[in-house]
Coordinates of C-alpha atoms in Angstrom, one line a residue:
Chain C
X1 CA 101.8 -13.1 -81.8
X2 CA 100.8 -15.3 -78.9
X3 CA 103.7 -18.2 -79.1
X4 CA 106.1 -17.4 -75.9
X5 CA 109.5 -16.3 -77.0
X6 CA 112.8 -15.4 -75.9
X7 CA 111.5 -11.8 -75.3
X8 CA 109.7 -13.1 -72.9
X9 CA 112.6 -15.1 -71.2
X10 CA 114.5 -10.8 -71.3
X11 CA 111.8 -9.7 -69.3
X12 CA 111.2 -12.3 -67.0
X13 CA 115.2 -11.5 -66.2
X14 CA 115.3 -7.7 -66.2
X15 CA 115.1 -8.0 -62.4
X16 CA 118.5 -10.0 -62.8
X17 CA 119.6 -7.4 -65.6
X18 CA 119.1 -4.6 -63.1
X19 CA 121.1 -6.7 -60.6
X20 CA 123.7 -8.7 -62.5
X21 CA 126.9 -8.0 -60.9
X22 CA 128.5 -5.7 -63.2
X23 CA 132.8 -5.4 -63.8
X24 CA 134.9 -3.3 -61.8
X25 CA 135.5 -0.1 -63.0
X26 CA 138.6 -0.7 -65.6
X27 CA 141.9 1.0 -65.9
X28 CA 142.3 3.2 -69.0
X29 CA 145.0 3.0 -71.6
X30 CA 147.1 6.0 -70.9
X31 CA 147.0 6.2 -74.9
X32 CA 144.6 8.9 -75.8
X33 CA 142.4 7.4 -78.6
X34 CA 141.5 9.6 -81.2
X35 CA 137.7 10.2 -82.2
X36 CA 136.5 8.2 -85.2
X37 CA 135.7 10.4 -88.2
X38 CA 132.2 11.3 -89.1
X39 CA 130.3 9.0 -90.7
X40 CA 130.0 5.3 -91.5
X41 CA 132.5 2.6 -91.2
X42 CA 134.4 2.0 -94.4
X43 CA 133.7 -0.8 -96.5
X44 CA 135.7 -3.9 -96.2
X45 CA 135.5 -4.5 -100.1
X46 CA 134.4 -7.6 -100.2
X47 CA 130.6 -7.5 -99.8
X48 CA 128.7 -4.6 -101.0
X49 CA 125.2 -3.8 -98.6
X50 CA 122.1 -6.2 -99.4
X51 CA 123.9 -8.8 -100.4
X52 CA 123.1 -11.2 -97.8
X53 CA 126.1 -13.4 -97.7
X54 CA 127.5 -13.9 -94.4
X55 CA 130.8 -11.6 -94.1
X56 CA 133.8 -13.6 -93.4
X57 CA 135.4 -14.5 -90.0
X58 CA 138.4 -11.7 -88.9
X59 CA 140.7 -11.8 -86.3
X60 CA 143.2 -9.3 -86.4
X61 CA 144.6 -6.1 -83.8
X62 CA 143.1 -3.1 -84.2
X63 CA 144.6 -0.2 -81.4
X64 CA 146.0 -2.3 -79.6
X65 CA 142.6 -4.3 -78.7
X66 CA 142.1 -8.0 -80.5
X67 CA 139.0 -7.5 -82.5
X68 CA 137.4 -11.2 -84.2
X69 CA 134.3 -12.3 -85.3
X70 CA 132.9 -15.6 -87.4
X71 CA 129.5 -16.6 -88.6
X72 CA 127.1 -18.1 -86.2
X73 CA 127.0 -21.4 -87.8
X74 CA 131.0 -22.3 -87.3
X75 CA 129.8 -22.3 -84.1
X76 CA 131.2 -25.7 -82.5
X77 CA 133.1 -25.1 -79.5
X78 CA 135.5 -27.2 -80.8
X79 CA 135.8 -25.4 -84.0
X80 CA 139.1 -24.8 -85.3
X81 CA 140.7 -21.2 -86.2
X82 CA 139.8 -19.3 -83.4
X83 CA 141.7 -20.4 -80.8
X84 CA 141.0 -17.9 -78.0
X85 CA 138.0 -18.7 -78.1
X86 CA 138.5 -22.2 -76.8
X87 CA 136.8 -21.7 -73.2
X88 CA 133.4 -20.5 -75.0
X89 CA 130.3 -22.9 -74.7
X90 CA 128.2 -23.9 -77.5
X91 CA 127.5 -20.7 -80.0
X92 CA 124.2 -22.7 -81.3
X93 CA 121.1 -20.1 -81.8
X94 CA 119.3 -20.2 -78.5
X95 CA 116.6 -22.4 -77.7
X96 CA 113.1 -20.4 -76.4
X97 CA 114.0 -20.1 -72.5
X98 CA 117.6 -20.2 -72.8
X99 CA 118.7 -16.2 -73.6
X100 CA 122.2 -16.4 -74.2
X101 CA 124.8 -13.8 -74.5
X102 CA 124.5 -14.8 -78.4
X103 CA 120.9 -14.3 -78.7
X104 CA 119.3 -13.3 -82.4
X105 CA 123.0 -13.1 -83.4
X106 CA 123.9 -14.1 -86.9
X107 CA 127.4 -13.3 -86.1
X108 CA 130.1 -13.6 -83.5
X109 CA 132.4 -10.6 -82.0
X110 CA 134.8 -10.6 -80.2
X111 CA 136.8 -7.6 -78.6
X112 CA 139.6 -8.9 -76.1
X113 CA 138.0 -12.1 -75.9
X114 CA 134.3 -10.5 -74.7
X115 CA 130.9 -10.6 -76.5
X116 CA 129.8 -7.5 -78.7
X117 CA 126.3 -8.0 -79.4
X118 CA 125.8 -7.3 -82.8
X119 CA 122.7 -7.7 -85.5
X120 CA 122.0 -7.9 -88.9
X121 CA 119.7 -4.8 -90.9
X122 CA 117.4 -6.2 -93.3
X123 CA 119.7 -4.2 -95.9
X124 CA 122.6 -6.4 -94.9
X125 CA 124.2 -3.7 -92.6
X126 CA 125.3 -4.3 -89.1
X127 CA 124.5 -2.5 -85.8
X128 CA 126.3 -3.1 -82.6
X129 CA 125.2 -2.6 -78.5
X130 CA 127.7 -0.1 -78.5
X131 CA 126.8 1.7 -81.5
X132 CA 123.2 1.0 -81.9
X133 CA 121.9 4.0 -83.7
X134 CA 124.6 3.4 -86.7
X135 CA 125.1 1.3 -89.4
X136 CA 128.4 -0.7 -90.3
X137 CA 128.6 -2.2 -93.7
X138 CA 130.8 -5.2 -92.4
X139 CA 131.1 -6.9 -88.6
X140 CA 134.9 -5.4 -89.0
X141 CA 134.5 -2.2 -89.7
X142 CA 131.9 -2.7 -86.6
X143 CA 134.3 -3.8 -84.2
X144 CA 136.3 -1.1 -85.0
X145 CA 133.8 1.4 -84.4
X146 CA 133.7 -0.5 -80.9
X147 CA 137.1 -0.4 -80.2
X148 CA 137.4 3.5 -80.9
X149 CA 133.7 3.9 -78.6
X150 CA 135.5 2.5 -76.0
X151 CA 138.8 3.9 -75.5
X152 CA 140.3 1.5 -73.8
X153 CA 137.4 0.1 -71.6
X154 CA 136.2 -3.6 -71.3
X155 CA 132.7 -5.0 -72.5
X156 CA 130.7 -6.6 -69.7
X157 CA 128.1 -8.8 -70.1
X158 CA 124.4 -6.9 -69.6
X159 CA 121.9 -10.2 -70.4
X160 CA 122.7 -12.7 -68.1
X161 CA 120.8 -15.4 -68.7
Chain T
X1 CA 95.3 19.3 -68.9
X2 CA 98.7 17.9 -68.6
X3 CA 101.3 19.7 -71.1
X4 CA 104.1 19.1 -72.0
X5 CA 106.6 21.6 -72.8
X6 CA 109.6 22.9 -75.0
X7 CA 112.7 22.4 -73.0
X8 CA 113.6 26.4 -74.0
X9 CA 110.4 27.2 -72.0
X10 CA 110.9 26.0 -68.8
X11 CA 111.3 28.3 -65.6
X12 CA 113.9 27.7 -63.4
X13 CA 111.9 25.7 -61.0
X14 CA 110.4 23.6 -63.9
X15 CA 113.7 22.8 -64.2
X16 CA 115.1 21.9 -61.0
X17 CA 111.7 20.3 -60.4
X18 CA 112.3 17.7 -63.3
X19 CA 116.2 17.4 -62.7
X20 CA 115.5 16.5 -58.5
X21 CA 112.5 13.7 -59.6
X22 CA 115.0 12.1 -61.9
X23 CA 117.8 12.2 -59.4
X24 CA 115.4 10.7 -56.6
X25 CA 114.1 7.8 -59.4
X26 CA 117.7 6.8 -59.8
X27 CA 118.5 6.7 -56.3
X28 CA 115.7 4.4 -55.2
X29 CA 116.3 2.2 -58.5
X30 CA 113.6 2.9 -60.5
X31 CA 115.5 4.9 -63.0
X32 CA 117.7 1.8 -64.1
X33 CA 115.1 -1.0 -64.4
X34 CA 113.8 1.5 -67.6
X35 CA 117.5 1.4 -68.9
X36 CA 117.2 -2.3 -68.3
X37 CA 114.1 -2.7 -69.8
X38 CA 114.7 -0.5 -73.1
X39 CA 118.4 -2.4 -73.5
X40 CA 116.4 -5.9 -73.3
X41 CA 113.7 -4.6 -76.3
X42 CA 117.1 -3.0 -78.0
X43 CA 118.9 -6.6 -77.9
X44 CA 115.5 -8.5 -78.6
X45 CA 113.8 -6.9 -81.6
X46 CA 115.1 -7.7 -84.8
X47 CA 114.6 -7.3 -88.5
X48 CA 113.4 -10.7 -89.3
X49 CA 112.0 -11.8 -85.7
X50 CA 109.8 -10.6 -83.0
X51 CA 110.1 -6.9 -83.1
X52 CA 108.0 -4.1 -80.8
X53 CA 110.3 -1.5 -79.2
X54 CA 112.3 -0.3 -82.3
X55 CA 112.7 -1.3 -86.3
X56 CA 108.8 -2.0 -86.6
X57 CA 105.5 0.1 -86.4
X58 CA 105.0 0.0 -82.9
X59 CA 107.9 2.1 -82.1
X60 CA 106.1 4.7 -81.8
X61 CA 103.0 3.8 -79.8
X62 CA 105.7 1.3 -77.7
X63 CA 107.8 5.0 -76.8
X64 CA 104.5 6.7 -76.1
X65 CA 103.6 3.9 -73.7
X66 CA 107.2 3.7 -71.9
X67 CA 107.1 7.8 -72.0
X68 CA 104.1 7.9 -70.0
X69 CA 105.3 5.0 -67.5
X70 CA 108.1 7.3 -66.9
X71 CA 106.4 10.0 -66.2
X72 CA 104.5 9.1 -64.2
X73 CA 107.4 7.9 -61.9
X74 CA 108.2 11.5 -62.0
X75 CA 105.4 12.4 -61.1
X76 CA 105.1 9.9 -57.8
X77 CA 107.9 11.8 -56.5
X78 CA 106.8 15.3 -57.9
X79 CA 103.2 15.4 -59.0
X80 CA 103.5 18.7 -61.3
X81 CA 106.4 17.3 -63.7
X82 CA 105.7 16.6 -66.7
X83 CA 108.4 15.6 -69.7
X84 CA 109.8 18.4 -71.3
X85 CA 110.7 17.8 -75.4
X86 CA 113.8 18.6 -76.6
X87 CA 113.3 20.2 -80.4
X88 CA 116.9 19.8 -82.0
X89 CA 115.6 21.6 -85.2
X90 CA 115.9 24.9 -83.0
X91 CA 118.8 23.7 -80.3
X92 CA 121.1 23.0 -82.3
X93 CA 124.2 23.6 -80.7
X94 CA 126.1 22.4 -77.7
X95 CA 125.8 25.9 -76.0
X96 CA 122.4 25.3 -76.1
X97 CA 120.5 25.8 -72.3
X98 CA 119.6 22.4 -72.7
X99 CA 123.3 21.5 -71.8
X100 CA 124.0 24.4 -69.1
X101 CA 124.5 23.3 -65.9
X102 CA 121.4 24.0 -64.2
X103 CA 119.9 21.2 -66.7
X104 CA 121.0 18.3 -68.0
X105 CA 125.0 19.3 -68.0
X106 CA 127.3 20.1 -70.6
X107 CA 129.7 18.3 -73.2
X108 CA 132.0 15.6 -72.5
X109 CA 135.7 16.4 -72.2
X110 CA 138.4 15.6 -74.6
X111 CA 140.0 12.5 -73.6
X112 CA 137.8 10.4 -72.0
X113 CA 134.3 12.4 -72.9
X114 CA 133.2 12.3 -69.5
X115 CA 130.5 15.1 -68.2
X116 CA 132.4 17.2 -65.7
X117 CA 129.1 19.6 -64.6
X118 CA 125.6 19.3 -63.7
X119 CA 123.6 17.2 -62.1
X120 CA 124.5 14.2 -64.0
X121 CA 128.6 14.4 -63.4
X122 CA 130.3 11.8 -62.0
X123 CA 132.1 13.9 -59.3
X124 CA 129.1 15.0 -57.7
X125 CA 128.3 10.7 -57.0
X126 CA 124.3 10.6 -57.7
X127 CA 125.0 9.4 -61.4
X128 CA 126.3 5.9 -61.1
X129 CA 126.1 3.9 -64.5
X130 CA 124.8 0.4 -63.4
X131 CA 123.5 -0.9 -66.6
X132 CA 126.2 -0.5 -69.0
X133 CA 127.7 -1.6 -71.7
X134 CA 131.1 -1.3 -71.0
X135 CA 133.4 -0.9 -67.7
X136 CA 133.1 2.9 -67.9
X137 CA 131.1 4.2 -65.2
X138 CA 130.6 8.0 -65.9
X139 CA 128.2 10.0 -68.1
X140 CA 129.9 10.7 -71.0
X141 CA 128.7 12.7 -74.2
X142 CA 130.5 13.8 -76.7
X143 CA 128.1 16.8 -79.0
X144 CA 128.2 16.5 -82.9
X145 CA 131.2 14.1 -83.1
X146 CA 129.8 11.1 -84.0
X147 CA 127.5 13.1 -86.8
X148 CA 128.2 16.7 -87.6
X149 CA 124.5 17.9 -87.4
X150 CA 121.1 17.4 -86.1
X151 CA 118.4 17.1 -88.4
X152 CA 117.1 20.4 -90.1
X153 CA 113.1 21.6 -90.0
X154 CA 113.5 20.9 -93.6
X155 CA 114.7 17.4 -93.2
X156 CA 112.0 17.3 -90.6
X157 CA 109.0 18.6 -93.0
X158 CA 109.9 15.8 -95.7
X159 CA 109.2 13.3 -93.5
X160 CA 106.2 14.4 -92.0
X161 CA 104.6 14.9 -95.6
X162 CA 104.7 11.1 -95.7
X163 CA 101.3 10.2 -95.9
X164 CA 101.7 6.5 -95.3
X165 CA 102.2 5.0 -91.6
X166 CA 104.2 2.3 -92.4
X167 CA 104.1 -0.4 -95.1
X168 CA 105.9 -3.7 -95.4
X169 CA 108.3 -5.5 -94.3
X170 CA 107.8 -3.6 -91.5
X171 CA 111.3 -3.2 -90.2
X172 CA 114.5 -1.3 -90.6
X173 CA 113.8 -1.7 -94.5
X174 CA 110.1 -0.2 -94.6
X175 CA 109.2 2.7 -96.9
X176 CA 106.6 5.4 -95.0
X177 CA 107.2 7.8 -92.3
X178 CA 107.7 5.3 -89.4
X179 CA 110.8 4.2 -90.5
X180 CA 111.9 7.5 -91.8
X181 CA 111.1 9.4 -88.6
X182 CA 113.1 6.0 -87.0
X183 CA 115.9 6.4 -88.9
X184 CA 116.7 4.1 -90.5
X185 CA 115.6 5.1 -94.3
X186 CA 115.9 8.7 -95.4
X187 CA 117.1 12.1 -93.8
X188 CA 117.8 9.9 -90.6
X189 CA 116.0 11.7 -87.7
X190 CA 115.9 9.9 -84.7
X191 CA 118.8 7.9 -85.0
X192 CA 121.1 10.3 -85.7
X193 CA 120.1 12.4 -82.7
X194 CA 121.3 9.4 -80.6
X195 CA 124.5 9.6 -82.6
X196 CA 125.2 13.3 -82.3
X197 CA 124.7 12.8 -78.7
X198 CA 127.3 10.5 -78.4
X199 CA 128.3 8.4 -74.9
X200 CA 125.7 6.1 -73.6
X201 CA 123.4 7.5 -76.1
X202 CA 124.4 5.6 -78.7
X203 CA 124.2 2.2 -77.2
X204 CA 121.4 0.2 -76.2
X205 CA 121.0 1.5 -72.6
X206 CA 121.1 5.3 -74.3
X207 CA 118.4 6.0 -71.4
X208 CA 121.2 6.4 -68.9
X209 CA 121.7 9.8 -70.6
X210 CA 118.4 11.9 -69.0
X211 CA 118.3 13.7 -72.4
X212 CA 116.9 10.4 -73.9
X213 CA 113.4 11.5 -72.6
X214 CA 113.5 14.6 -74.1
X215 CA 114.6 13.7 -77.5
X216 CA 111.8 10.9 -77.1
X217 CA 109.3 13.5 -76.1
X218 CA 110.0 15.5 -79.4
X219 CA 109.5 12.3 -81.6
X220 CA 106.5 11.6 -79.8
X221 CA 105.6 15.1 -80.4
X222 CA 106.2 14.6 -84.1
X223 CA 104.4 11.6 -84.1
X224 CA 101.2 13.6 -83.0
X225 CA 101.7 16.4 -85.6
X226 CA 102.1 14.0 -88.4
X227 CA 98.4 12.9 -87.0
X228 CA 97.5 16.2 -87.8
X229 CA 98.4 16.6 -90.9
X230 CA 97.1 13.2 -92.1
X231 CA 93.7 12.5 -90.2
X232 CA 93.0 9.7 -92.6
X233 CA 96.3 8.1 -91.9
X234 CA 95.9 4.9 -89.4
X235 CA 98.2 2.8 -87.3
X236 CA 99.1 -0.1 -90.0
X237 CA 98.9 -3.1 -90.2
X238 CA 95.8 -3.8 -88.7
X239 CA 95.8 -7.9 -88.6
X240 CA 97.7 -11.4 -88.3
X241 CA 100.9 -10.0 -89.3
X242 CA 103.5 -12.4 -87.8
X243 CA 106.3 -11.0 -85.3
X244 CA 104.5 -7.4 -85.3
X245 CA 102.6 -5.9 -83.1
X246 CA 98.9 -4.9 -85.1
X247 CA 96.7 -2.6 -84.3
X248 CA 95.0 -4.4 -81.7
X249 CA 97.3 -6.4 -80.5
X250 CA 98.4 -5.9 -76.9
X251 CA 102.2 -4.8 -76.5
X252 CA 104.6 -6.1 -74.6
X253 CA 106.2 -5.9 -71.8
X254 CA 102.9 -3.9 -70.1
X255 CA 100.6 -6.8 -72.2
X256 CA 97.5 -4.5 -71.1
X257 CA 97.5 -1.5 -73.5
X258 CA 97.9 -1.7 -77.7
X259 CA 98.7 0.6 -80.4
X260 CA 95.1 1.9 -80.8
X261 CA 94.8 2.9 -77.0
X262 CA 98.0 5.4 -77.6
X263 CA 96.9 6.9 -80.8
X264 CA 95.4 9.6 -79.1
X265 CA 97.8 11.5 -76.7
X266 CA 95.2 13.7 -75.8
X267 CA 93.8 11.2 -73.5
X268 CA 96.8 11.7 -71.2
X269 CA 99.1 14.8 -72.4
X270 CA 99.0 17.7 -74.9
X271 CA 102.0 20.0 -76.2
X272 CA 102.5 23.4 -75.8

C-alpha cells in the first residue's frame, strides 16, 4: 500500500474542498414532493444484483427533474446519444493526480445536467453521494432515489479538483 | 480516566458543555474540514480499489482514530468533554431526549424536512451547511422515514456473536462481523442508522448532522464489547494485502497511527 494514489490527490485538496465556492442557495419547487416509500429502489427488470454487467444508459424525466446516466466507457465527449451532455470534458477514468468529478466511477449520472457521484457494490448494487448508506439495484432506480432526496434542490460539485 | 458516556446519562451541563464546543468548532472552521475529510474517504474508498474509511477492515480502527481527533477538538475548547454514544437499541423513538431541544434538536418538518429547534436550526444562524451535497443549506432530518426502525438488541447480539473480524474480499461483500456491524451484509446496523436519520445523514458528508458522533461513538462502543467477548479474535489481515490497510500498516490521512495502535481504547477512553 505504498504507490501514491488519487486518495492522496483528495487529501492534498480538502483545504480546497473546505473552501470551494459552493452554489447559491436554490429556489424550491413550490411542488411538495412526496417521501419515497421505505425500502429499496425497485428493480428495473433487466439485471438481477451480482450480475456484473454494466446497466444500460437512461435518460428519461422523473418529477419533473431530467435524470440520465451511461457507462463510463461511452465516455467520448463526442459521443452520440446524450446530447446535453455536449459541454462535458473527457469522462475517461482519471489519471493518479488528476481527481475528477468522475473519479472511481463506473457509471455516469446525471440529474439536470449535474454529476451524482455514484459507485458500484461488489454485489452489483449501486450507492449514491446522496444516498450513501443504501443500496439501488440499478443507477435508475438511484437517480430516482436522488431526485426524491432532493426535493427540488440542485447538486453542486464537492471535489473540485 | 476519560469516559465516555450514554447520551441518556448526561446532566444538563454535560449537555450544554458538548453542544457549546461543537458550536465554537464550527464557527472557527474546524468542524467542516472533518465533514470534508470523511466525504473525501466516502467518495474515495471503493469495493475493488484503495479502501480505509468505510467497506473494508479498517473502518473501524479508521472511526476510532477520526473519533478521538474530534474530540480532542472538543476538548481544546472545553477540556472536560468527552463524546457521548448514542445507543439506538434503547432510544428508539423520535421523542427520544436525544432530539429535545436542549440537545441535538428535534425532527425535520413535513415539506422541506428542515430542523426548526435546537441548537442546530437554521433560524438561529450558527448551523450553516458548507460542505454539502446539494444547494440546501439547512439541517434537515427526517426520523424513521427512510427505514422504519433502528436495529433491535437482538439484531445487535447476532452480530456481535460473530467470532470472526473480517475475512475476504474484504469489502462491502465480506462475511464476519466487520461488515455486518457496517452494514452492508446482515441485520444492517450502522447503515441503517444513517438512513433512519435521514437529511445530511445519509450522504457522504452525514457528519454535518452532530448526531454522527454519537452514533459513531456507539459502534465504536460495540466494537470494544465484541473485543470482549472474543479475546482471541485479532484485527485481520495481518500482511501484504493489496488496497487494505493490514494490521500494521499505517492509515491514512494521519499516516502516523495503524490498526494495532487503536485496538485498545483503554489507552485513551473507557465507557460507562
Amino acid at each position: 500500500m505504498s504507490r501514491p494514489t488519487r486518495r492522496q490527490v483528495l487529501h492534498g485538496s480538502a483545504a480546497a474542498l473546505a473552501g470551494a465556492a459552493l452554489a447559491a442557495p436554490v429556489a424550491f419547487a413550490d411542488t411538495a414532493v412526496a417521501r419515497p416509500a421505505a425500502g429499496h429502489g425497485h428493480s428495473d427488470g433487466h439485471k438481477a444484483p451480482g450480475d456484473h454487467e454494466m446497466p444500460e444508459p437512461f435518460d428519461e424525466m422523473y418529477q419533473g427533474r431530467h435524470i440520465e446516466g451511461w457507462p463510463m466507457d461511452e465516455g467520448a465527449p463526442e459521443h452520440g446519444g446524450h446530447g446535453s451532455n455536449a459541454h462535458h470534458g473527457g469522462q475517461a477514468r482519471p489519471r493518479a493526480g488528476q481527481a475528477g468529478p468522475h473519479d472511481g466511477m463506473d457509471f455516469v449520472v446525471r440529474i439536470d445536467n449535474d454529476d451524482l457521484h455514484v459507485m458500484r457494490n461488489a454485489d452489483g448494487t449501486w450507492i449514491s453521494l446522496v444516498n450513501h448508506y443504501e443500496t439501488f439495484t440499478t443507477p435508475r432506480a438511484l437517480a430516482r432515489a436522488a431526485v426524491r432526496e432532493l426535493q427540488g434542490a440542485d447538486l453542486v460539485p464537492v471535489v473540485t479538483g | 480516566m476519560a469516559v465516555r458516556k450514554n447520551q441518556a446519562d448526561l446532566t444538563a451541563t454535560e449537555k450544554r458543555n458538548f453542544i457549546d464546543a461543537v458550536l465554537e468548532l464550527k464557527r472557527s472552521g474546524r468542524y467542516d474540514e472533518f465533514i470534508s475529510t470523511h466525504n473525501a474517504f466516502i467518495i474515495g474508498d471503493t469495493d475493488d480499489g484503495e479502501r480505509t474509511g468505510h467497506r473494508s477492515p479498517s473502518f473501524l480502527p479508521w472511526h476510532r482514530r477520526f473519533l478521538l481527533q474530534f474530540e480532542e477538538a472538543l476538548q481544546s475548547v472545553t477540556p472536560s468533554v468527552m463524546l457521548p454514544y448514542w445507543d439506538w437499541t434503547v432510544d428508539r423513538s423520535p421523542r427520544s431526549s436525544l432530539w429535545a431541544d436542549d440537545f441535538l434538536g428535534g425532527d425535520g418538518r413535513s415539506g422541506d424536512g428542515r430542523v426548526p429547534s435546537g441548537p442546530f436550526a437554521f433560524s438561529n444562524g450558527k448551523w450553516p451547511m458548507n460542505i454539502r451535497v446539494d444547494g440546501r443549506t439547512f439541517l434537515r432530518r427526517s426520523l424513521g422515514a427512510g427505514v422504519r426502525e433502528l436495529p433491535t438488541r437482538a439484531e445487535v447480539d447476532r452480530v456481535l456473536a460473530m467470532s470472526v473480524y473480517d475475512a475476504a474480499p474484504w469489502n462491502s461483500s465480506s462475511d464476519g462481523f466487520r461488515n455486518n456491524i457496517e452494514g452492508w451484509r446482515g441485520p444492517n446496523l450502522h447503515n441503517r442508522v444513517h438512513v433512519w436519520v435521514g437529511g445530511q445523514m445519509t450522504t457522504g458528508a452525514s457528519p454535518n448532522d452532530p448526531v454522527f458522533w454519537l452514533h459513531h461513538c456507539f459502534i465504536d462502543k460495540l466494537w470494544a464489547d465484541w473485543q470482549r467477548m472474543h479475546p482471541k479474535s485479532g484485527y485481520v489481515p495481518t500482511g501484504d494485502t493489496p488496497d487494505v490497510v493490514d494490521l500494521h500498516d499505517t492509515m491514512k490521512p494521519w499516516n502516523d497511527v495503524t490498526p494495532a495502535d487503536l485496538l485498545d481504547h483503554t489507552k485513551f477512553y473507557t465507557y460507562a
